[in-house]
Amino acid sequence: MKLATAIALGLDRAGLDNTTVSYKDQMRLYMNIVAKRVAGRAKWWWLNKSTTFKTTFDMTVTGISGPFQADEVITTAGGATGKVGSFYDPTNTPTTIPYYFHTATTTAFTSTVTGGTSGATATFSSTTETRTYQLPTDVLVPHSFWDETNNSPLTFRSLDVFDTFDPDRDETGDVSGITIEGLDDNRGRIVARFHPAHSTSNETIRMRYLAYIPDWTSDDDSSELDKWIPEMLQSCIVFGGAELYMQEKGDSEGAIENRAEYGAMMEAGLETNLRIWGNRQWRREGSGSVDEAFSFFPQEGSLTA
């Protein structure tokens, strides 16, 4: 089903003209809300993704002539060469450049730094290990991290544990722990803190995560919803959008009917979400499980077979 088809169906269910642009724009906004509702309902198999990024150093520069570009090669006259990290923010923090040595040459940066693609120049000031990394824009929640270069998993730890291990936040070495710091103030990306800060750049970190469904615009109307949501749950977008629009128009009864249809298809989707794992059996964990357990304590008397 294309997004345009879903919008038309939602408007038809709401009793609105599906050719009116303002109605279509409003329905699309509601469907964006519903998509977030659907995505947050479960750990959906179809939102599982993985990606990699490189450990970096943070270079501080001054006198910048213009913004550098993520992933471009940077050099200095002294022979140093590196590559700008993928999470470089040229708009909000242009003078802090995450970089890694992408070749065997690890000559330290000095003097004037030049971007190979952007042509930007700046004067080198200082460098230090990168301690926090902005995760990709489509990350809803991270699941796990793995240091591929050193073949070791990274353990999620609490902020309190990090503060206890390294109150000055100055330890370096091979990263072993990770915590989530919150959201970046400028771009709203999830920020992950490593401990200790990786003392070597260009090492590969792989992460698994649940992806975020981006907001749709009119440019997406001709796109198939399959690229974001499986067919089993696409009708939830239709019923959910109609529900919210009918609430806006004061049709509570119609909204309730669409909510019921939404719920029925959601249940079907949740069942499919379990079946995707083949013959894996699902049961409540016993006492002592690391997960939330089901416990039963008789208040009085006794139980017999």
PDB file of C-alpha atoms in Angstrom:
ATOM      1  CA  MET A   1       0.000   0.000   0.000  1.00  0.00           C
ATOM      2  CA  LYS A   2       1.321   3.433  -0.903  1.00  0.00           C
ATOM      3  CA  LEU A   3       1.161   6.260   1.600  1.00  0.00           C
ATOM      4  CA  ALA A   4      -1.198   8.150  -0.730  1.00  0.00           C
ATOM      5  CA  THR A   5      -3.569   5.169  -0.702  1.00  0.00           C
ATOM      6  CA  ALA A   6      -3.488   5.010   3.093  1.00  0.00           C
ATOM      7  CA  ILE A   7      -4.257   8.736   3.299  1.00  0.00           C
ATOM      8  CA  ALA A   8      -7.205   8.370   0.906  1.00  0.00           C
ATOM      9  CA  LEU A   9      -8.594   5.393   2.834  1.00  0.00           C
ATOM     10  CA  GLY A  10      -8.267   7.248   6.137  1.00  0.00           C
ATOM     11  CA  LEU A  11     -10.088  10.278   4.764  1.00  0.00           C
ATOM     12  CA  ASP A  12     -12.820   8.048   3.312  1.00  0.00           C
ATOM     13  CA  ARG A  13     -13.355   6.458   6.723  1.00  0.00           C
ATOM     14  CA  ALA A  14     -13.497   9.920   8.299  1.00  0.00           C
ATOM     15  CA  GLY A  15     -16.069  11.046   5.724  1.00  0.00           C
ATOM     16  CA  LEU A  16     -13.789  13.686   4.212  1.00  0.00           C
ATOM     17  CA  ASP A  17     -12.940  14.486   0.589  1.00  0.00           C
ATOM     18  CA  ASN A  18      -9.773  12.577  -0.216  1.00  0.00           C
ATOM     19  CA  THR A  19      -8.764  15.030  -2.964  1.00  0.00           C
ATOM     20  CA  THR A  20      -8.616  18.138  -0.765  1.00  0.00           C
ATOM     21  CA  VAL A  21      -4.960  19.004  -0.147  1.00  0.00           C
ATOM     22  CA  SER A  22      -5.510  20.466   3.332  1.00  0.00           C
ATOM     23  CA  TYR A  23      -7.334  17.290   4.420  1.00  0.00           C
ATOM     24  CA  LYS A  24      -4.550  15.115   3.036  1.00  0.00           C
ATOM     25  CA  ASP A  25      -1.885  17.180   4.813  1.00  0.00           C
ATOM     26  CA  GLN A  26      -3.722  16.918   8.126  1.00  0.00           C
ATOM     27  CA  MET A  27      -4.273  13.170   7.737  1.00  0.00           C
ATOM     28  CA  ARG A  28      -0.570  12.721   7.001  1.00  0.00           C
ATOM     29  CA  LEU A  29       0.269  14.532  10.237  1.00  0.00           C
ATOM     30  CA  TYR A  30      -2.052  12.232  12.167  1.00  0.00           C
ATOM     31  CA  MET A  31      -0.570   9.178  10.474  1.00  0.00           C
ATOM     32  CA  ASN A  32       2.884  10.316  11.580  1.00  0.00           C
ATOM     33  CA  ILE A  33       1.606  10.318  15.160  1.00  0.00           C
ATOM     34  CA  VAL A  34       0.086   6.873  14.716  1.00  0.00           C
ATOM     35  CA  ALA A  35       3.310   5.508  13.221  1.00  0.00           C
ATOM     36  CA  LYS A  36       5.136   6.528  16.397  1.00  0.00           C
ATOM     37  CA  ARG A  37       2.410   4.856  18.456  1.00  0.00           C
ATOM     38  CA  VAL A  38       2.833   1.645  16.492  1.00  0.00           C
ATOM     39  CA  ALA A  39       6.652   1.731  16.690  1.00  0.00           C
ATOM     40  CA  GLY A  40       6.601   2.161  20.465  1.00  0.00           C
ATOM     41  CA  ARG A  41       4.127  -0.669  21.057  1.00  0.00           C
ATOM     42  CA  ALA A  42       6.620  -3.558  21.006  1.00  0.00           C
ATOM     43  CA  LYS A  43      10.145  -4.649  20.164  1.00  0.00           C
ATOM     44  CA  TRP A  44       9.192  -5.196  16.548  1.00  0.00           C
ATOM     45  CA  TRP A  45      11.401  -7.509  14.506  1.00  0.00           C
ATOM     46  CA  TRP A  46      10.990  -5.229  11.483  1.00  0.00           C
ATOM     47  CA  LEU A  47      12.554  -2.288  13.326  1.00  0.00           C
ATOM     48  CA  ASN A  48      15.760  -4.223  14.059  1.00  0.00           C
ATOM     49  CA  LYS A  49      18.781  -2.630  12.417  1.00  0.00           C
ATOM     50  CA  SER A  50      22.532  -2.551  12.842  1.00  0.00           C
ATOM     51  CA  THR A  51      25.272  -0.167  11.824  1.00  0.00           C
ATOM     52  CA  THR A  52      28.912   0.581  12.538  1.00  0.00           C
ATOM     53  CA  PHE A  53      30.898   3.674  13.366  1.00  0.00           C
ATOM     54  CA  LYS A  54      34.541   4.461  14.069  1.00  0.00           C
ATOM     55  CA  THR A  55      36.141   5.501  17.333  1.00  0.00           C
ATOM     56  CA  THR A  56      37.540   9.011  16.998  1.00  0.00           C
ATOM     57  CA  PHE A  57      39.516  11.812  18.588  1.00  0.00           C
ATOM     58  CA  ASP A  58      38.034  15.290  19.043  1.00  0.00           C
ATOM     59  CA  MET A  59      40.049  18.078  17.450  1.00  0.00           C
ATOM     60  CA  THR A  60      39.457  21.678  18.474  1.00  0.00           C
ATOM     61  CA  VAL A  61      40.259  24.281  15.817  1.00  0.00           C
ATOM     62  CA  THR A  62      40.144  28.057  15.512  1.00  0.00           C
ATOM     63  CA  GLY A  63      39.956  30.504  12.623  1.00  0.00           C
ATOM     64  CA  ILE A  64      37.761  28.181  10.600  1.00  0.00           C
ATOM     65  CA  SER A  65      37.124  29.429   7.042  1.00  0.00           C
ATOM     66  CA  GLY A  66      33.990  27.363   6.553  1.00  0.00           C
ATOM     67  CA  PRO A  67      32.390  24.125   7.725  1.00  0.00           C
ATOM     68  CA  PHE A  68      34.142  20.823   7.107  1.00  0.00           C
ATOM     69  CA  GLN A  69      32.138  17.810   5.912  1.00  0.00           C
ATOM     70  CA  ALA A  70      31.451  14.508   7.615  1.00  0.00           C
ATOM     71  CA  ASP A  71      33.499  11.617   6.163  1.00  0.00           C
ATOM     72  CA  GLU A  72      35.897  13.870   4.224  1.00  0.00           C
ATOM     73  CA  VAL A  73      39.678  13.480   4.433  1.00  0.00           C
ATOM     74  CA  ILE A  74      41.555  16.213   6.308  1.00  0.00           C
ATOM     75  CA  THR A  75      45.291  16.909   6.098  1.00  0.00           C
ATOM     76  CA  THR A  76      48.012  19.223   7.378  1.00  0.00           C
ATOM     77  CA  ALA A  77      51.259  20.374   5.806  1.00  0.00           C
ATOM     78  CA  GLY A  78      53.191  18.186   8.221  1.00  0.00           C
ATOM     79  CA  GLY A  79      51.866  15.016   6.618  1.00  0.00           C
ATOM     80  CA  ALA A  80      49.055  14.213   9.039  1.00  0.00           C
ATOM     81  CA  THR A  81      45.946  12.756   7.426  1.00  0.00           C
ATOM     82  CA  GLY A  82      42.630  11.662   8.894  1.00  0.00           C
ATOM     83  CA  LYS A  83      38.934  11.362   8.187  1.00  0.00           C
ATOM     84  CA  VAL A  84      36.117  13.387   9.743  1.00  0.00           C
ATOM     85  CA  GLY A  85      33.687  11.290  11.795  1.00  0.00           C
ATOM     86  CA  SER A  86      30.177  10.675  10.481  1.00  0.00           C
ATOM     87  CA  PHE A  87      28.538  12.511  13.403  1.00  0.00           C
ATOM     88  CA  TYR A  88      30.376  15.806  12.879  1.00  0.00           C
ATOM     89  CA  ASP A  89      27.945  18.724  13.349  1.00  0.00           C
ATOM     90  CA  PRO A  90      29.084  21.560  11.047  1.00  0.00           C
ATOM     91  CA  THR A  91      26.125  23.759  11.986  1.00  0.00           C
ATOM     92  CA  ASN A  92      26.222  23.792  15.777  1.00  0.00           C
ATOM     93  CA  THR A  93      29.773  22.730  16.702  1.00  0.00           C
ATOM     94  CA  PRO A  94      31.890  23.443  13.604  1.00  0.00           C
ATOM     95  CA  THR A  95      35.128  23.964  15.555  1.00  0.00           C
ATOM     96  CA  THR A  96      35.011  20.547  17.263  1.00  0.00           C
ATOM     97  CA  ILE A  97      35.928  17.967  14.646  1.00  0.00           C
ATOM     98  CA  PRO A  98      35.725  14.238  15.453  1.00  0.00           C
ATOM     99  CA  TYR A  99      38.296  12.434  13.317  1.00  0.00           C
ATOM    100  CA  TYR A 100      40.150   9.151  12.997  1.00  0.00           C
ATOM    101  CA  PHE A 101      43.353   8.003  11.321  1.00  0.00           C
ATOM    102  CA  HIS A 102      42.016   6.013   8.360  1.00  0.00           C
ATOM    103  CA  THR A 103      45.460   4.925   7.114  1.00  0.00           C
ATOM    104  CA  ALA A 104      48.555   3.456   8.750  1.00  0.00           C
ATOM    105  CA  THR A 105      49.916   7.005   9.134  1.00  0.00           C
ATOM    106  CA  THR A 106      49.217   8.418  12.596  1.00  0.00           C
ATOM    107  CA  THR A 107      51.199  11.653  12.373  1.00  0.00           C
ATOM    108  CA  ALA A 108      49.785  14.171  14.845  1.00  0.00           C
ATOM    109  CA  PHE A 109      47.873  17.127  13.473  1.00  0.00           C
ATOM    110  CA  THR A 110      49.452  20.574  13.752  1.00  0.00           C
ATOM    111  CA  SER A 111      49.231  24.001  12.119  1.00  0.00           C
ATOM    112  CA  THR A 112      46.647  24.413   9.331  1.00  0.00           C
ATOM    113  CA  VAL A 113      44.011  21.721   8.771  1.00  0.00           C
ATOM    114  CA  THR A 114      42.478  21.472   5.290  1.00  0.00           C
ATOM    115  CA  GLY A 115      39.376  19.614   4.158  1.00  0.00           C
ATOM    116  CA  GLY A 116      39.901  17.540   1.033  1.00  0.00           C
ATOM    117  CA  THR A 117      36.298  17.859  -0.190  1.00  0.00           C
ATOM    118  CA  SER A 118      35.001  21.061   1.384  1.00  0.00           C
ATOM    119  CA  GLY A 119      38.226  23.033   0.974  1.00  0.00           C
ATOM    120  CA  ALA A 120      37.660  24.459   4.454  1.00  0.00           C
ATOM    121  CA  THR A 121      40.713  25.449   6.486  1.00  0.00           C
ATOM    122  CA  ALA A 122      41.269  25.989  10.203  1.00  0.00           C
ATOM    123  CA  THR A 123      44.098  26.298  12.692  1.00  0.00           C
ATOM    124  CA  PHE A 124      44.734  23.263  14.894  1.00  0.00           C
ATOM    125  CA  SER A 125      44.385  23.974  18.628  1.00  0.00           C
ATOM    126  CA  SER A 126      44.184  20.694  20.574  1.00  0.00           C
ATOM    127  CA  THR A 127      42.989  17.111  20.466  1.00  0.00           C
ATOM    128  CA  THR A 128      41.580  14.625  22.967  1.00  0.00           C
ATOM    129  CA  GLU A 129      39.869  11.232  22.989  1.00  0.00           C
ATOM    130  CA  THR A 130      36.173  11.260  22.070  1.00  0.00           C
ATOM    131  CA  ARG A 131      34.102  10.327  25.104  1.00  0.00           C
ATOM    132  CA  THR A 132      30.566  10.785  23.793  1.00  0.00           C
ATOM    133  CA  TYR A 133      29.126   9.744  20.441  1.00  0.00           C
ATOM    134  CA  GLN A 134      25.913  10.890  18.788  1.00  0.00           C
ATOM    135  CA  LEU A 135      23.956   7.904  17.491  1.00  0.00           C
ATOM    136  CA  PRO A 136      22.415   7.902  13.980  1.00  0.00           C
ATOM    137  CA  THR A 137      19.250   9.921  13.442  1.00  0.00           C
ATOM    138  CA  ASP A 138      17.025   6.863  12.942  1.00  0.00           C
ATOM    139  CA  VAL A 139      17.792   5.268  16.323  1.00  0.00           C
ATOM    140  CA  LEU A 140      14.676   4.858  18.461  1.00  0.00           C
ATOM    141  CA  VAL A 141      16.425   2.866  21.211  1.00  0.00           C
ATOM    142  CA  PRO A 142      19.846   1.171  21.167  1.00  0.00           C
ATOM    143  CA  HIS A 143      19.941  -2.561  21.879  1.00  0.00           C
ATOM    144  CA  SER A 144      23.602  -3.572  22.093  1.00  0.00           C
ATOM    145  CA  PHE A 145      27.142  -2.494  21.217  1.00  0.00           C
ATOM    146  CA  TRP A 146      30.129  -4.585  20.169  1.00  0.00           C
ATOM    147  CA  ASP A 147      33.765  -3.635  19.724  1.00  0.00           C
ATOM    148  CA  GLU A 148      34.427  -5.482  16.455  1.00  0.00           C
ATOM    149  CA  THR A 149      38.097  -4.558  16.306  1.00  0.00           C
ATOM    150  CA  ASN A 150      38.822  -6.133  19.710  1.00  0.00           C
ATOM    151  CA  ASN A 151      36.022  -8.723  19.470  1.00  0.00           C
ATOM    152  CA  SER A 152      34.396  -7.801  22.753  1.00  0.00           C
ATOM    153  CA  PRO A 153      30.903  -6.738  23.845  1.00  0.00           C
ATOM    154  CA  LEU A 154      30.289  -3.402  25.535  1.00  0.00           C
ATOM    155  CA  THR A 155      28.290  -3.553  28.754  1.00  0.00           C
ATOM    156  CA  PHE A 156      25.501  -1.102  29.509  1.00  0.00           C
ATOM    157  CA  ARG A 157      26.126   0.551  32.884  1.00  0.00           C
ATOM    158  CA  SER A 158      24.267   3.159  34.882  1.00  0.00           C
ATOM    159  CA  LEU A 159      25.348   6.784  35.183  1.00  0.00           C
ATOM    160  CA  ASP A 160      26.102   6.205  38.869  1.00  0.00           C
ATOM    161  CA  VAL A 161      28.479   3.352  38.006  1.00  0.00           C
ATOM    162  CA  PHE A 162      30.256   5.559  35.480  1.00  0.00           C
ATOM    163  CA  ASP A 163      30.648   8.313  38.059  1.00  0.00           C
ATOM    164  CA  THR A 164      32.070   5.793  40.543  1.00  0.00           C
ATOM    165  CA  PHE A 165      34.511   4.248  38.065  1.00  0.00           C
ATOM    166  CA  ASP A 166      35.763   7.518  36.632  1.00  0.00           C
ATOM    167  CA  PRO A 167      34.600  10.620  38.507  1.00  0.00           C
ATOM    168  CA  ASP A 168      37.051  12.832  36.584  1.00  0.00           C
ATOM    169  CA  ARG A 169      36.084  11.279  33.250  1.00  0.00           C
ATOM    170  CA  ASP A 170      39.693  11.111  32.142  1.00  0.00           C
ATOM    171  CA  GLU A 171      40.437   7.377  31.861  1.00  0.00           C
ATOM    172  CA  THR A 172      41.476   5.985  28.470  1.00  0.00           C
ATOM    173  CA  GLY A 173      42.050   2.514  27.066  1.00  0.00           C
ATOM    174  CA  ASP A 174      39.876  -0.063  25.302  1.00  0.00           C
ATOM    175  CA  VAL A 175      36.232   0.809  25.829  1.00  0.00           C
ATOM    176  CA  SER A 176      34.295  -1.729  27.911  1.00  0.00           C
ATOM    177  CA  GLY A 177      31.228   0.108  29.195  1.00  0.00           C
ATOM    178  CA  ILE A 178      28.574   2.352  27.757  1.00  0.00           C
ATOM    179  CA  THR A 179      25.751   4.483  29.106  1.00  0.00           C
ATOM    180  CA  ILE A 180      23.160   6.782  27.566  1.00  0.00           C
ATOM    181  CA  GLU A 181      23.712  10.434  28.460  1.00  0.00           C
ATOM    182  CA  GLY A 182      20.455  11.794  27.026  1.00  0.00           C
ATOM    183  CA  LEU A 183      19.755  13.852  23.913  1.00  0.00           C
ATOM    184  CA  ASP A 184      22.121  16.192  22.115  1.00  0.00           C
ATOM    185  CA  ASP A 185      21.007  19.785  22.736  1.00  0.00           C
ATOM    186  CA  ASN A 186      21.351  20.828  19.113  1.00  0.00           C
ATOM    187  CA  ARG A 187      20.165  17.975  16.908  1.00  0.00           C
ATOM    188  CA  GLY A 188      18.158  15.836  19.325  1.00  0.00           C
ATOM    189  CA  ARG A 189      20.257  12.729  18.722  1.00  0.00           C
ATOM    190  CA  ILE A 190      20.785  10.108  21.429  1.00  0.00           C
ATOM    191  CA  VAL A 191      24.199  10.562  23.067  1.00  0.00           C
ATOM    192  CA  ALA A 192      26.181   7.517  24.230  1.00  0.00           C
ATOM    193  CA  ARG A 193      29.146   7.832  26.621  1.00  0.00           C
ATOM    194  CA  PHE A 194      32.032   5.338  26.467  1.00  0.00           C
ATOM    195  CA  HIS A 195      34.171   4.209  29.385  1.00  0.00           C
ATOM    196  CA  PRO A 196      37.056   4.341  29.257  1.00  0.00           C
ATOM    197  CA  ALA A 197      37.485   6.707  26.331  1.00  0.00           C
ATOM    198  CA  HIS A 198      38.990   4.766  23.439  1.00  0.00           C
ATOM    199  CA  SER A 199      42.701   5.621  23.193  1.00  0.00           C
ATOM    200  CA  THR A 200      42.876   4.383  19.580  1.00  0.00           C
ATOM    201  CA  SER A 201      40.939   5.807  16.654  1.00  0.00           C
ATOM    202  CA  ASN A 202      39.588   3.960  13.598  1.00  0.00           C
ATOM    203  CA  GLU A 203      38.370   0.994  15.624  1.00  0.00           C
ATOM    204  CA  THR A 204      34.963  -0.337  14.586  1.00  0.00           C
ATOM    205  CA  ILE A 205      31.987  -0.311  16.937  1.00  0.00           C
ATOM    206  CA  ARG A 206      28.885  -2.199  15.808  1.00  0.00           C
ATOM    207  CA  MET A 207      25.527  -1.396  17.327  1.00  0.00           C
ATOM    208  CA  ARG A 208      22.114  -3.026  17.106  1.00  0.00           C
ATOM    209  CA  TYR A 209      19.071  -0.874  17.608  1.00  0.00           C
ATOM    210  CA  LEU A 210      15.352  -0.408  17.045  1.00  0.00           C
ATOM    211  CA  ALA A 211      14.832   2.112  14.280  1.00  0.00           C
ATOM    212  CA  TYR A 212      12.714   5.249  14.340  1.00  0.00           C
ATOM    213  CA  ILE A 213       9.992   5.727  11.714  1.00  0.00           C
ATOM    214  CA  PRO A 214      10.666   9.203  10.267  1.00  0.00           C
ATOM    215  CA  ASP A 215       7.911  11.739   9.687  1.00  0.00           C
ATOM    216  CA  TRP A 216       6.337  11.439   6.244  1.00  0.00           C
ATOM    217  CA  THR A 217       5.931  14.418   3.947  1.00  0.00           C
ATOM    218  CA  SER A 218       4.078  14.846   0.667  1.00  0.00           C
ATOM    219  CA  ASP A 219       7.261  13.667  -1.079  1.00  0.00           C
ATOM    220  CA  ASP A 220       6.622  10.211   0.411  1.00  0.00           C
ATOM    221  CA  ASP A 221       3.037   9.904  -0.857  1.00  0.00           C
ATOM    222  CA  SER A 222       4.087   7.792  -3.837  1.00  0.00           C
ATOM    223  CA  SER A 223       6.242   5.478  -1.695  1.00  0.00           C
ATOM    224  CA  GLU A 224       5.174   2.028  -0.561  1.00  0.00           C
ATOM    225  CA  LEU A 225       4.646   1.721   3.182  1.00  0.00           C
ATOM    226  CA  ASP A 226       6.463  -1.624   2.998  1.00  0.00           C
ATOM    227  CA  LYS A 227       9.785   0.202   3.403  1.00  0.00           C
ATOM    228  CA  TRP A 228       8.712   1.337   6.883  1.00  0.00           C
ATOM    229  CA  ILE A 229       5.958  -0.995   8.130  1.00  0.00           C
ATOM    230  CA  PRO A 230       5.020  -4.578   7.144  1.00  0.00           C
ATOM    231  CA  GLU A 231       1.660  -5.169   5.459  1.00  0.00           C
ATOM    232  CA  MET A 232       0.162  -6.778   8.558  1.00  0.00           C
ATOM    233  CA  LEU A 233       0.285  -3.446  10.391  1.00  0.00           C
ATOM    234  CA  GLN A 234      -0.267  -0.939   7.589  1.00  0.00           C
ATOM    235  CA  SER A 235      -4.011  -0.881   8.225  1.00  0.00           C
ATOM    236  CA  CYS A 236      -3.227   0.390  11.738  1.00  0.00           C
ATOM    237  CA  ILE A 237      -1.979   3.576  10.110  1.00  0.00           C
ATOM    238  CA  VAL A 238      -5.287   3.941   8.257  1.00  0.00           C
ATOM    239  CA  PHE A 239      -7.534   3.206  11.246  1.00  0.00           C
ATOM    240  CA  GLY A 240      -5.378   5.241  13.633  1.00  0.00           C
ATOM    241  CA  GLY A 241      -5.298   8.269  11.341  1.00  0.00           C
ATOM    242  CA  ALA A 242      -9.077   8.136  10.847  1.00  0.00           C
ATOM    243  CA  GLU A 243      -9.556   7.826  14.607  1.00  0.00           C
ATOM    244  CA  LEU A 244      -7.574  10.972  15.382  1.00  0.00           C
ATOM    245  CA  TYR A 245      -9.186  12.981  12.580  1.00  0.00           C
ATOM    246  CA  MET A 246     -12.677  11.959  13.709  1.00  0.00           C
ATOM    247  CA  GLN A 247     -11.817  12.975  17.260  1.00  0.00           C
ATOM    248  CA  GLU A 248     -10.861  16.397  15.903  1.00  0.00           C
ATOM    249  CA  LYS A 249     -14.219  16.650  14.117  1.00  0.00           C
ATOM    250  CA  GLY A 250     -16.120  15.652  17.248  1.00  0.00           C
ATOM    251  CA  ASP A 251     -17.226  12.230  15.990  1.00  0.00           C
ATOM    252  CA  SER A 252     -16.471  10.216  19.118  1.00  0.00           C
ATOM    253  CA  GLU A 253     -18.487   7.187  17.999  1.00  0.00           C
ATOM    254  CA  GLY A 254     -16.666   6.951  14.692  1.00  0.00           C
ATOM    255  CA  ALA A 255     -13.326   7.406  16.459  1.00  0.00           C
ATOM    256  CA  ILE A 256     -14.132   4.524  18.827  1.00  0.00           C
ATOM    257  CA  GLU A 257     -15.015   2.260  15.894  1.00  0.00           C
ATOM    258  CA  ASN A 258     -11.698   3.017  14.195  1.00  0.00           C
ATOM    259  CA  ARG A 259      -9.827   2.496  17.442  1.00  0.00           C
ATOM    260  CA  ALA A 260     -11.410  -0.956  17.722  1.00  0.00           C
ATOM    261  CA  GLU A 261     -10.291  -1.829  14.188  1.00  0.00           C
ATOM    262  CA  TYR A 262      -6.836  -0.499  15.009  1.00  0.00           C
ATOM    263  CA  GLY A 263      -6.689  -2.700  18.119  1.00  0.00           C
ATOM    264  CA  ALA A 264      -7.724  -5.839  16.225  1.00  0.00           C
ATOM    265  CA  MET A 265      -4.983  -5.417  13.646  1.00  0.00           C
ATOM    266  CA  MET A 266      -2.467  -4.513  16.331  1.00  0.00           C
ATOM    267  CA  GLU A 267      -3.191  -7.815  18.100  1.00  0.00           C
ATOM    268  CA  ALA A 268      -2.616  -9.667  14.834  1.00  0.00           C
ATOM    269  CA  GLY A 269       0.661  -7.825  14.371  1.00  0.00           C
ATOM    270  CA  LEU A 270       1.816  -8.639  17.906  1.00  0.00           C
ATOM    271  CA  GLU A 271       1.098 -12.325  17.336  1.00  0.00           C
ATOM    272  CA  THR A 272       3.127 -12.247  14.123  1.00  0.00           C
ATOM    273  CA  ASN A 273       5.928 -10.522  16.016  1.00  0.00           C
ATOM    274  CA  LEU A 274       6.270 -13.671  18.162  1.00  0.00           C
ATOM    275  CA  ARG A 275       5.985 -16.106  15.266  1.00  0.00           C
ATOM    276  CA  ILE A 276       8.853 -14.479  13.379  1.00  0.00           C
ATOM    277  CA  TRP A 277      11.244 -16.217  15.793  1.00  0.00           C
ATOM    278  CA  GLY A 278      10.331 -19.658  14.445  1.00  0.00           C
ATOM    279  CA  ASN A 279      10.020 -22.448  16.996  1.00  0.00           C
ATOM    280  CA  ARG A 280      11.297 -20.405  19.921  1.00  0.00           C
ATOM    281  CA  GLN A 281       9.021 -20.926  22.919  1.00  0.00           C
ATOM    282  CA  TRP A 282       7.837 -18.011  25.032  1.00  0.00           C
ATOM    283  CA  ARG A 283       7.058 -18.503  28.718  1.00  0.00           C
ATOM    284  CA  ARG A 284       7.263 -16.586  31.955  1.00  0.00           C
ATOM    285  CA  GLU A 285      10.641 -16.728  33.622  1.00  0.00           C
ATOM    286  CA  GLY A 286      10.955 -18.403  36.991  1.00  0.00           C
ATOM    287  CA  SER A 287      12.174 -16.786  40.184  1.00  0.00           C
ATOM    288  CA  GLY A 288      15.735 -15.531  39.915  1.00  0.00           C
ATOM    289  CA  SER A 289      15.483 -14.520  36.302  1.00  0.00           C
ATOM    290  CA  VAL A 290      17.207 -11.345  35.249  1.00  0.00           C
ATOM    291  CA  ASP A 291      13.926 -10.307  33.645  1.00  0.00           C
ATOM    292  CA  GLU A 292      10.769  -9.366  35.451  1.00  0.00           C
ATOM    293  CA  ALA A 293       9.430 -12.597  36.947  1.00  0.00           C
ATOM    294  CA  PHE A 294       5.924 -13.756  37.712  1.00  0.00           C
ATOM    295  CA  SER A 295       5.643 -14.517  41.438  1.00  0.00           C
ATOM    296  CA  PHE A 296       2.729 -15.961  43.358  1.00  0.00           C
ATOM    297  CA  PHE A 297       2.531 -15.923  47.129  1.00  0.00           C
ATOM    298  CA  PRO A 298      -0.514 -17.479  48.864  1.00  0.00           C
ATOM    299  CA  GLN A 299      -1.730 -15.173  51.612  1.00  0.00           C
ATOM    300  CA  GLU A 300      -3.097 -17.928  53.792  1.00  0.00           C
ATOM    301  CA  GLY A 301      -3.710 -21.658  53.788  1.00  0.00           C
ATOM    302  CA  SER A 302      -1.835 -23.978  51.461  1.00  0.00           C
ATOM    303  CA  LEU A 303      -1.963 -25.354  47.974  1.00  0.00           C
ATOM    304  CA  THR A 304      -2.347 -29.030  47.176  1.00  0.00           C
ATOM    305  CA  ALA A 305      -2.260 -30.953  43.932  1.00  0.00           C
TER     306      ALA A 305
END
